[in-house]
Amino acid sequence: MKILVLGSGAREHAIVTSLLSEEAAHDIVVAPGNAGIAQDVRVEPDLDPLDGIAVTEYAIENGIELVVIGPEAPLVAGVADPLRTRGIPVFGPGKVAAQLEGSKTFAKRVMDAAGVPTGRAVRASTLLEVEEALDALGAPYVVKADGLAAGKGVLVTEDRDDAVDHASHYLEQGSVLVEEFLDGQEVSLFLVSDGHTVLPLAPAQDFKRLLDGDAGPNTGGMGAYSPLPWLPENFVDEVIDTVAIPTVRQLAREQTPFIGLLYCGLILTSRGIRVIEFNARFGDPETQVVLPRMVTPLSELLFAAATGSLSAQQRPEFAWDVTVTVVLASEGYPEAPITGRPITGLDEAAAVPEVTIAHAATARDAQTGELVATGGRVLSVVARGTTFAEARSRAYEAIGRIGLEGSQYRTDIAAGVTV
Ligand code: AMP
Ligand code: GLY
């Protein structure tokens, strides 16, 4: 199949790696891609993934049979819509359904209408409303920017002044949500949707805070692992029945079917499962641990979702072994990452058994050809093993071989998980 993948992160690299591992040989092109993706497939660095018209023209001219939209920005910008209008199969929701991720207010409204369990929340447009909501819901305080904020829009704090400061920053860009604090383990569950039917992938856990022990600021995600051996057995079915199906049906009723990846960010509270967020795309870095375990060909699932034929597919199968990913980030991430520094040791790192490296923010220096870091999260080191201890030791052995001045990573990803 001729497949166009939009995006340039480790998630897109993991998607490409998974497509390349299939028995069927695909013709894959990524726009814009990065230096790591360019080692594996063709890239189109000048095709702007946010320009729906340009992407559609490219797809038509190049006979693309499936477009996979990786990141949230092109989804929220509505890039799927002109593609779909022209009859090109596209994995990713249109502009309105992508509001499930793009607007927390939209997501809460859909959840309310569909009866999906989520935290109580108040939308506030002024500081006075924020303070009233903080006092009504009590500490710990949870304040969320309403729109996209690259994983940095949420603050969870015991400090009321910090909560007010965070809210006042995001109020300049629009409204904020003050939410009840939910206590429990977090789970990311991905469901492929064709607008009517959903099929679940394997659950994963993401580590959102920058520092060991879940300290420091929220990030896009510093590591992940899969499977989650501690989950209740009926967990996935319960999420399908109480979260995913009601949400997909609600959007279908509203004439804005959700075709793509429904990412359910969940907390397992003592009172049951609660949704803390929806995303409209694969998670990063969870994708890096979910896809390597998937036995079912990824292209079949994505194509079936894009063409409305998911009900003819079996539930995807996953290998029993475990995967762990550790993210290497630039100095200064997440506030102000320092970019342009050289990266060394990747061949040595990839030589560790069962290790692959997904590139996130890398480029080749035009003059020297040297690999350099171009952003906050630079690489995802992914390791497979028969136990978490084995996968962890491989991941950390590999990351220890990579050189990037000032770089940071967590040392406690999947620590203490046993199988
Ligand atoms: P979000 O961007 O909504 O996923 O939030 C980022 C992180 O903030 C989540 O992964 C949680 O760790 C935390 N968080 C979000 N909402 C809540 C909540 N209501 N209660 C506790 N923690 C939360
Ligand atoms: N890992 C969190 C996200 O992809 O939003």
Short mmCIF file of C-alpha atoms and ligand atoms in Angstrom, two decimals:
data_model
loop_
_atom_site.label_atom_id
_atom_site.label_comp_id
_atom_site.label_asym_id
_atom_site.label_seq_id
_atom_site.Cartn_x
_atom_site.Cartn_y
_atom_site.Cartn_z
CA MET A 1 0.00 0.00 0.00
CA LYS A 2 1.14 3.59 -0.64
CA ILE A 3 1.00 5.23 2.78
CA LEU A 4 1.63 8.87 3.71
CA VAL A 5 2.36 9.48 7.41
CA LEU A 6 2.18 13.07 8.67
CA GLY A 7 4.41 14.08 11.56
CA SER A 8 7.99 14.16 12.76
CA GLY A 9 8.17 12.59 16.21
CA ALA A 10 9.13 9.32 17.83
CA ARG A 11 5.47 8.28 17.57
CA GLU A 12 5.61 8.59 13.77
CA HIS A 13 8.97 6.76 13.72
CA ALA A 14 7.37 3.93 15.72
CA ILE A 15 4.40 3.84 13.31
CA VAL A 16 6.81 3.60 10.36
CA THR A 17 8.84 0.86 12.08
CA SER A 18 5.64 -1.11 12.67
CA LEU A 19 4.48 -0.71 9.05
CA LEU A 20 7.93 -1.78 7.78
CA SER A 21 7.82 -4.92 9.93
CA GLU A 22 4.72 -6.25 8.15
CA GLU A 23 4.96 -9.06 5.63
CA ALA A 24 3.32 -6.93 2.96
CA ALA A 25 5.81 -4.43 1.55
CA HIS A 26 4.46 -0.88 1.71
CA ASP A 27 5.60 2.24 -0.04
CA ILE A 28 5.86 4.70 2.87
CA VAL A 29 6.53 8.41 2.80
CA VAL A 30 6.62 10.73 5.83
CA ALA A 31 6.09 14.49 5.87
CA PRO A 32 8.08 16.18 7.22
CA GLY A 33 9.83 13.33 9.12
CA ASN A 34 13.16 13.65 10.92
CA ALA A 35 16.72 12.37 10.54
CA GLY A 36 15.92 8.94 12.02
CA ILE A 37 12.80 8.41 9.91
CA ALA A 38 14.81 9.45 6.83
CA GLN A 39 17.16 6.52 7.44
CA ASP A 40 14.25 4.10 7.03
CA VAL A 41 11.86 5.59 4.45
CA ARG A 42 11.40 8.52 2.08
CA VAL A 43 10.63 11.88 3.67
CA GLU A 44 9.10 15.07 2.28
CA PRO A 45 10.62 17.78 4.50
CA ASP A 46 8.95 20.57 2.50
CA LEU A 47 5.38 19.26 2.66
CA ASP A 48 3.68 21.16 5.49
CA PRO A 49 1.52 18.73 7.50
CA LEU A 50 -0.68 21.64 8.60
CA ASP A 51 -1.60 22.58 5.01
CA GLY A 52 -4.60 20.40 4.20
CA ILE A 53 -4.80 21.53 0.58
CA ALA A 54 -1.10 20.85 -0.08
CA VAL A 55 -1.34 17.45 1.63
CA THR A 56 -4.42 16.54 -0.43
CA GLU A 57 -2.76 17.59 -3.70
CA TYR A 58 0.33 15.59 -2.79
CA ALA A 59 -1.77 12.52 -1.97
CA ILE A 60 -3.65 12.72 -5.28
CA GLU A 61 -0.52 13.32 -7.38
CA ASN A 62 1.33 10.45 -5.72
CA GLY A 63 -1.48 7.89 -5.67
CA ILE A 64 -1.49 7.68 -1.86
CA GLU A 65 -3.91 4.97 -0.67
CA LEU A 66 -3.87 5.78 3.06
CA VAL A 67 -2.94 8.93 5.00
CA VAL A 68 -2.09 8.50 8.68
CA ILE A 69 -2.13 11.75 10.65
CA GLY A 70 0.23 11.45 13.63
CA PRO A 71 0.14 14.65 15.71
CA GLU A 72 -2.74 16.67 17.12
CA ALA A 73 -1.94 19.97 15.39
CA PRO A 74 -2.90 18.88 11.84
CA LEU A 75 -5.98 17.09 13.21
CA VAL A 76 -7.20 20.16 15.06
CA ALA A 77 -6.36 22.25 11.98
CA GLY A 78 -8.76 20.05 9.99
CA VAL A 79 -6.27 18.45 7.58
CA ALA A 80 -8.32 15.22 7.46
CA ASP A 81 -11.35 17.01 5.98
CA PRO A 82 -10.15 17.91 2.45
CA LEU A 83 -8.56 14.45 2.14
CA ARG A 84 -11.84 12.77 3.04
CA THR A 85 -13.78 15.05 0.71
CA ARG A 86 -11.58 13.85 -2.13
CA GLY A 87 -12.20 10.21 -1.20
CA ILE A 88 -8.71 9.46 0.11
CA PRO A 89 -8.76 7.02 3.05
CA VAL A 90 -7.45 8.92 6.07
CA PHE A 91 -6.76 7.71 9.59
CA GLY A 92 -7.49 10.69 11.80
CA PRO A 93 -10.66 12.58 12.76
CA GLY A 94 -11.89 15.70 10.99
CA LYS A 95 -11.66 19.16 12.49
CA VAL A 96 -14.81 18.96 14.62
CA ALA A 97 -14.29 15.46 16.06
CA ALA A 98 -10.64 16.38 16.80
CA GLN A 99 -12.03 18.93 19.27
CA LEU A 100 -12.25 15.94 21.60
CA GLU A 101 -8.55 16.71 22.12
CA GLY A 102 -8.43 20.34 21.01
CA SER A 103 -10.95 21.67 23.51
CA LYS A 104 -11.39 20.33 27.03
CA THR A 105 -14.79 22.06 27.15
CA PHE A 106 -15.90 20.19 24.01
CA ALA A 107 -14.65 16.89 25.48
CA LYS A 108 -16.50 17.46 28.76
CA ARG A 109 -19.71 18.29 26.89
CA VAL A 110 -19.48 15.09 24.82
CA MET A 111 -18.71 13.05 27.94
CA ASP A 112 -21.69 14.56 29.77
CA ALA A 113 -24.00 13.89 26.83
CA ALA A 114 -22.71 10.31 26.50
CA GLY A 115 -22.74 9.56 30.25
CA VAL A 116 -18.99 8.86 30.33
CA PRO A 117 -17.42 8.88 33.83
CA THR A 118 -15.06 11.82 34.30
CA GLY A 119 -14.01 14.28 37.01
CA ARG A 120 -16.33 17.13 37.95
CA ALA A 121 -15.12 20.31 36.31
CA VAL A 122 -15.96 23.98 36.11
CA ARG A 123 -15.13 26.14 33.10
CA ALA A 124 -13.81 29.54 34.14
CA SER A 125 -13.22 32.65 32.04
CA THR A 126 -12.20 35.09 34.80
CA LEU A 127 -9.89 34.88 37.81
CA LEU A 128 -12.88 35.32 40.11
CA GLU A 129 -14.56 32.27 38.58
CA VAL A 130 -11.28 30.35 38.90
CA GLU A 131 -10.97 31.16 42.60
CA GLU A 132 -14.60 30.23 43.29
CA ALA A 133 -14.10 26.90 41.51
CA LEU A 134 -10.83 26.18 43.35
CA ASP A 135 -12.54 26.74 46.68
CA ALA A 136 -15.60 24.74 45.73
CA LEU A 137 -13.60 21.70 44.54
CA GLY A 138 -10.81 21.98 47.15
CA ALA A 139 -7.15 20.85 47.23
CA PRO A 140 -5.26 19.27 45.55
CA TYR A 141 -6.10 21.74 42.80
CA VAL A 142 -6.26 20.74 39.11
CA VAL A 143 -6.20 23.55 36.54
CA LYS A 144 -6.26 22.82 32.79
CA ALA A 145 -5.83 25.08 29.78
CA ASP A 146 -8.86 24.60 27.55
CA GLY A 147 -6.94 24.39 24.25
CA LEU A 148 -3.84 22.52 23.02
CA ALA A 149 -0.78 23.10 25.21
CA ALA A 150 1.70 20.34 24.25
CA GLY A 151 1.25 18.50 27.55
CA LYS A 152 2.04 21.61 29.59
CA GLY A 153 -1.45 23.01 30.13
CA VAL A 154 -2.28 21.01 33.26
CA LEU A 155 -1.17 21.91 36.77
CA VAL A 156 -1.87 19.69 39.77
CA THR A 157 -0.85 21.41 43.00
CA GLU A 158 -1.56 21.76 46.71
CA ASP A 159 -0.66 25.44 46.45
CA ARG A 160 -3.67 27.67 45.77
CA ASP A 161 -1.48 30.62 44.67
CA ASP A 162 0.29 28.45 42.08
CA ALA A 163 -3.10 27.25 40.82
CA VAL A 164 -4.27 30.85 40.42
CA ASP A 165 -1.01 31.85 38.64
CA HIS A 166 -1.29 28.94 36.21
CA ALA A 167 -4.92 29.81 35.48
CA SER A 168 -4.15 33.49 34.94
CA HIS A 169 -1.43 32.58 32.39
CA TYR A 170 -3.83 30.46 30.33
CA LEU A 171 -6.78 32.83 30.76
CA GLU A 172 -4.86 35.21 28.48
CA GLN A 173 -5.36 32.62 25.71
CA GLY A 174 -8.95 31.68 26.55
CA SER A 175 -10.81 29.80 29.25
CA VAL A 176 -9.53 27.23 31.74
CA LEU A 177 -11.06 24.20 33.41
CA VAL A 178 -10.83 23.67 37.16
CA GLU A 179 -11.28 19.97 37.84
CA GLU A 180 -11.74 17.73 40.84
CA PHE A 181 -8.55 15.87 41.80
CA LEU A 182 -8.65 12.17 40.89
CA ASP A 183 -6.42 9.78 42.79
CA GLY A 184 -5.18 6.48 41.36
CA GLN A 185 -3.06 4.74 38.74
CA GLU A 186 -3.07 6.25 35.26
CA VAL A 187 -3.65 4.16 32.14
CA SER A 188 -3.51 5.08 28.46
CA LEU A 189 -5.77 2.95 26.30
CA PHE A 190 -5.84 3.38 22.52
CA LEU A 191 -8.89 2.39 20.51
CA VAL A 192 -9.04 2.34 16.75
CA SER A 193 -12.39 3.71 15.55
CA ASP A 194 -14.11 3.80 12.16
CA GLY A 195 -16.80 6.11 13.51
CA HIS A 196 -19.06 3.27 14.70
CA THR A 197 -16.98 0.28 15.79
CA VAL A 198 -13.94 0.38 18.08
CA LEU A 199 -11.08 -2.09 18.57
CA PRO A 200 -8.72 -1.77 21.54
CA LEU A 201 -4.92 -1.89 21.49
CA ALA A 202 -2.95 -2.95 24.58
CA PRO A 203 -3.00 -0.64 27.63
CA ALA A 204 0.19 1.27 28.49
CA GLN A 205 1.35 3.59 31.24
CA ASP A 206 3.02 6.91 30.55
CA PHE A 207 5.27 8.88 32.94
CA LYS A 208 4.20 12.50 32.48
CA ARG A 209 6.38 14.24 35.05
CA LEU A 210 9.93 15.26 34.22
CA LEU A 211 11.73 13.80 37.23
CA ASP A 212 12.03 10.51 39.08
CA GLY A 213 9.33 9.78 41.63
CA ASP A 214 6.79 11.80 39.60
CA ALA A 215 8.37 15.08 40.64
CA GLY A 216 8.88 18.20 38.50
CA PRO A 217 6.70 19.70 35.80
CA ASN A 218 4.36 17.87 33.42
CA THR A 219 5.88 16.99 30.05
CA GLY A 220 4.69 15.33 26.87
CA GLY A 221 5.77 12.02 28.46
CA MET A 222 9.19 10.79 29.66
CA GLY A 223 8.72 7.03 29.33
CA ALA A 224 6.18 4.24 29.13
CA TYR A 225 5.66 0.51 29.44
CA SER A 226 3.25 -2.17 28.32
CA PRO A 227 1.50 -4.42 29.29
CA LEU A 228 0.14 -3.41 32.71
CA PRO A 229 0.14 -6.66 34.68
CA TRP A 230 -1.64 -5.03 37.63
CA LEU A 231 -4.80 -4.10 35.70
CA PRO A 232 -8.11 -5.77 36.58
CA GLU A 233 -8.94 -8.44 34.01
CA ASN A 234 -12.10 -6.77 32.67
CA PHE A 235 -10.49 -3.33 32.41
CA VAL A 236 -10.36 -3.07 28.60
CA ASP A 237 -13.94 -4.27 28.15
CA GLU A 238 -15.15 -1.84 30.77
CA VAL A 239 -13.46 1.07 28.98
CA ILE A 240 -14.99 -0.05 25.69
CA ASP A 241 -18.49 -0.27 27.19
CA THR A 242 -18.48 2.77 29.47
CA VAL A 243 -16.14 5.17 27.64
CA ALA A 244 -15.24 4.41 24.04
CA ILE A 245 -18.54 3.18 22.56
CA PRO A 246 -20.68 5.88 24.22
CA THR A 247 -18.23 8.57 23.03
CA VAL A 248 -18.04 7.30 19.45
CA ARG A 249 -21.84 6.92 19.29
CA GLN A 250 -22.34 10.44 20.64
CA LEU A 251 -20.06 11.90 17.94
CA ALA A 252 -21.80 9.82 15.27
CA ARG A 253 -25.17 11.20 16.49
CA GLU A 254 -23.74 14.70 16.16
CA GLN A 255 -22.85 13.93 12.50
CA THR A 256 -19.12 14.23 13.26
CA PRO A 257 -17.95 10.59 13.33
CA PHE A 258 -14.65 9.93 15.03
CA ILE A 259 -12.45 8.08 12.52
CA GLY A 260 -9.00 7.53 13.91
CA LEU A 261 -7.36 6.78 17.22
CA LEU A 262 -9.36 7.46 20.35
CA TYR A 263 -6.77 7.82 23.11
CA CYS A 264 -8.43 7.39 26.49
CA GLY A 265 -6.37 8.88 29.33
CA LEU A 266 -7.83 7.21 32.40
CA ILE A 267 -7.42 7.12 36.16
CA LEU A 268 -8.38 4.03 38.10
CA THR A 269 -9.88 5.60 41.22
CA SER A 270 -11.27 3.76 44.22
CA ARG A 271 -14.71 4.68 42.84
CA GLY A 272 -14.00 3.28 39.38
CA ILE A 273 -12.58 4.34 36.04
CA ARG A 274 -12.55 8.08 35.23
CA VAL A 275 -11.50 9.81 32.00
CA ILE A 276 -8.95 12.57 32.59
CA GLU A 277 -8.48 13.38 28.93
CA PHE A 278 -9.13 12.26 25.40
CA ASN A 279 -6.61 12.61 22.65
CA ALA A 280 -7.45 12.22 18.99
CA ARG A 281 -4.24 10.43 17.98
CA PHE A 282 -1.69 7.88 19.10
CA GLY A 283 0.10 8.79 22.35
CA ASP A 284 3.76 9.59 22.49
CA PRO A 285 5.67 7.75 24.03
CA GLU A 286 3.03 5.02 24.61
CA THR A 287 2.94 4.12 20.89
CA GLN A 288 6.60 3.16 21.10
CA VAL A 289 5.72 0.37 23.60
CA VAL A 290 2.30 -0.65 22.24
CA LEU A 291 3.06 -1.16 18.54
CA PRO A 292 6.14 -3.42 18.92
CA ARG A 293 3.94 -5.87 20.86
CA MET A 294 1.17 -5.90 18.25
CA VAL A 295 0.99 -9.04 16.12
CA THR A 296 -1.90 -7.85 13.92
CA PRO A 297 -0.65 -5.82 10.92
CA LEU A 298 -1.05 -2.13 11.74
CA SER A 299 -1.85 -1.14 8.15
CA GLU A 300 -4.88 -3.47 8.07
CA LEU A 301 -6.35 -1.88 11.17
CA LEU A 302 -5.74 1.70 10.08
CA PHE A 303 -7.07 1.07 6.57
CA ALA A 304 -10.17 -0.69 7.93
CA ALA A 305 -10.84 2.25 10.24
CA ALA A 306 -10.29 4.77 7.44
CA THR A 307 -12.68 2.92 5.13
CA GLY A 308 -15.44 2.15 7.64
CA SER A 309 -14.90 -1.62 7.71
CA LEU A 310 -13.59 -2.22 11.22
CA SER A 311 -16.48 -4.53 12.14
CA ALA A 312 -14.98 -7.12 9.78
CA GLN A 313 -11.67 -7.09 11.74
CA GLN A 314 -10.73 -9.25 14.72
CA ARG A 315 -9.62 -7.67 17.99
CA PRO A 316 -5.86 -6.97 17.56
CA GLU A 317 -3.51 -9.51 19.11
CA PHE A 318 -0.47 -8.70 21.22
CA ALA A 319 2.66 -10.66 22.04
CA TRP A 320 3.12 -11.65 25.67
CA ASP A 321 6.53 -10.04 26.08
CA VAL A 322 7.07 -6.61 27.61
CA THR A 323 8.32 -3.29 26.27
CA VAL A 324 9.77 -0.29 28.04
CA THR A 325 10.69 3.07 26.55
CA VAL A 326 12.80 5.80 28.10
CA VAL A 327 12.81 9.28 26.58
CA LEU A 328 16.04 11.25 26.24
CA ALA A 329 15.32 14.99 26.48
CA SER A 330 17.41 18.08 25.88
CA GLU A 331 18.76 20.25 28.70
CA GLY A 332 16.12 22.81 29.64
CA TYR A 333 13.12 20.67 28.60
CA PRO A 334 10.20 21.30 29.02
CA GLU A 335 10.51 25.08 29.63
CA ALA A 336 13.29 26.04 27.20
CA PRO A 337 15.08 23.13 25.55
CA ILE A 338 18.59 23.84 24.27
CA THR A 339 18.84 22.65 20.67
CA GLY A 340 21.59 22.17 18.09
CA ARG A 341 23.81 19.92 20.19
CA PRO A 342 25.39 16.80 18.61
CA ILE A 343 24.14 13.31 19.44
CA THR A 344 26.62 10.42 19.57
CA GLY A 345 26.63 6.71 20.36
CA LEU A 346 23.41 5.70 18.59
CA ASP A 347 24.95 2.69 16.83
CA GLU A 348 26.38 1.46 20.13
CA ALA A 349 22.99 1.96 21.80
CA ALA A 350 21.09 0.13 19.04
CA ALA A 351 23.56 -2.77 19.38
CA VAL A 352 22.07 -3.67 22.77
CA PRO A 353 19.88 -6.77 22.13
CA GLU A 354 16.16 -6.08 21.52
CA VAL A 355 16.67 -2.32 21.50
CA THR A 356 15.38 0.09 18.86
CA ILE A 357 15.68 3.84 18.82
CA ALA A 358 12.82 6.04 17.70
CA HIS A 359 13.90 9.54 16.74
CA ALA A 360 11.81 12.49 17.90
CA ALA A 361 13.70 15.76 17.39
CA THR A 362 16.77 15.05 15.30
CA ALA A 363 18.26 16.49 12.13
CA ARG A 364 21.48 16.27 10.14
CA ASP A 365 23.62 19.38 10.28
CA ALA A 366 23.69 20.75 6.72
CA GLN A 367 27.44 21.42 6.81
CA THR A 368 28.89 18.56 8.84
CA GLY A 369 26.26 15.85 8.36
CA GLU A 370 26.39 15.38 12.12
CA LEU A 371 23.22 14.27 13.93
CA VAL A 372 21.93 17.07 16.18
CA ALA A 373 19.03 17.55 18.61
CA THR A 374 16.35 19.95 17.38
CA GLY A 375 13.86 20.00 20.23
CA GLY A 376 12.82 18.93 23.73
CA ARG A 377 12.18 15.21 23.51
CA VAL A 378 15.00 13.96 21.28
CA LEU A 379 14.89 10.15 21.24
CA SER A 380 12.84 7.26 22.59
CA VAL A 381 14.93 4.24 23.46
CA VAL A 382 12.67 1.18 23.23
CA ALA A 383 13.58 -2.20 24.72
CA ARG A 384 11.82 -5.52 24.68
CA GLY A 385 12.26 -8.34 27.18
CA THR A 386 10.68 -11.38 28.73
CA THR A 387 10.46 -9.53 32.06
CA PHE A 388 10.35 -5.86 33.04
CA ALA A 389 13.71 -6.24 34.77
CA GLU A 390 15.24 -7.43 31.50
CA ALA A 391 13.59 -4.78 29.31
CA ARG A 392 14.53 -2.02 31.77
CA SER A 393 18.14 -3.07 32.01
CA ARG A 394 18.40 -3.14 28.20
CA ALA A 395 16.79 0.28 27.86
CA TYR A 396 19.08 1.84 30.45
CA GLU A 397 22.18 0.11 29.09
CA ALA A 398 21.35 1.59 25.65
CA ILE A 399 20.52 5.10 26.86
CA GLY A 400 23.76 5.16 28.85
CA ARG A 401 25.66 4.74 25.56
CA ILE A 402 24.11 7.86 23.98
CA GLY A 403 25.95 11.14 24.22
CA LEU A 404 24.04 14.47 24.27
CA GLU A 405 25.42 17.27 26.41
CA GLY A 406 23.12 18.22 29.28
CA SER A 407 20.50 15.62 28.36
CA GLN A 408 18.04 14.30 30.91
CA TYR A 409 16.05 11.12 31.38
CA ARG A 410 14.13 9.41 34.16
CA THR A 411 15.73 6.40 35.81
CA ASP A 412 12.53 4.92 37.26
CA ILE A 413 10.47 4.02 34.16
CA ALA A 414 8.62 0.75 34.90
CA ALA A 415 10.62 0.35 38.12
CA GLY A 416 8.92 -2.03 40.49
CA VAL A 417 6.63 -3.54 37.84
CA THR A 418 6.90 -7.30 37.95
CA VAL A 419 6.08 -10.15 35.63
P1 AMP B 1 -3.90 15.79 30.82
O1 AMP B 1 -3.13 16.69 29.88
O2 AMP B 1 -5.32 16.15 31.00
O3 AMP B 1 -3.64 14.34 30.54
O4 AMP B 1 -3.20 15.96 32.22
C1 AMP B 1 -1.81 15.76 32.40
C2 AMP B 1 -1.57 15.02 33.69
O5 AMP B 1 -2.10 15.74 34.78
C3 AMP B 1 -2.27 13.68 33.73
O6 AMP B 1 -1.54 12.68 33.11
C4 AMP B 1 -2.40 13.47 35.22
O7 AMP B 1 -1.20 12.98 35.76
C5 AMP B 1 -2.64 14.84 35.74
N1 AMP B 1 -4.08 15.09 35.88
C6 AMP B 1 -4.93 15.58 34.95
N2 AMP B 1 -6.17 15.67 35.44
C7 AMP B 1 -6.13 15.24 36.70
C8 AMP B 1 -7.10 15.09 37.74
N3 AMP B 1 -8.37 15.46 37.58
N4 AMP B 1 -6.68 14.57 38.92
C9 AMP B 1 -5.39 14.23 39.10
N5 AMP B 1 -4.43 14.35 38.17
C10 AMP B 1 -4.78 14.85 36.98
N1 GLY B 2 1.89 10.69 26.28
C1 GLY B 2 0.84 11.61 26.35
C2 GLY B 2 0.30 12.04 25.07
O1 GLY B 2 0.65 11.52 24.02
O2 GLY B 2 -0.51 12.94 25.08
#
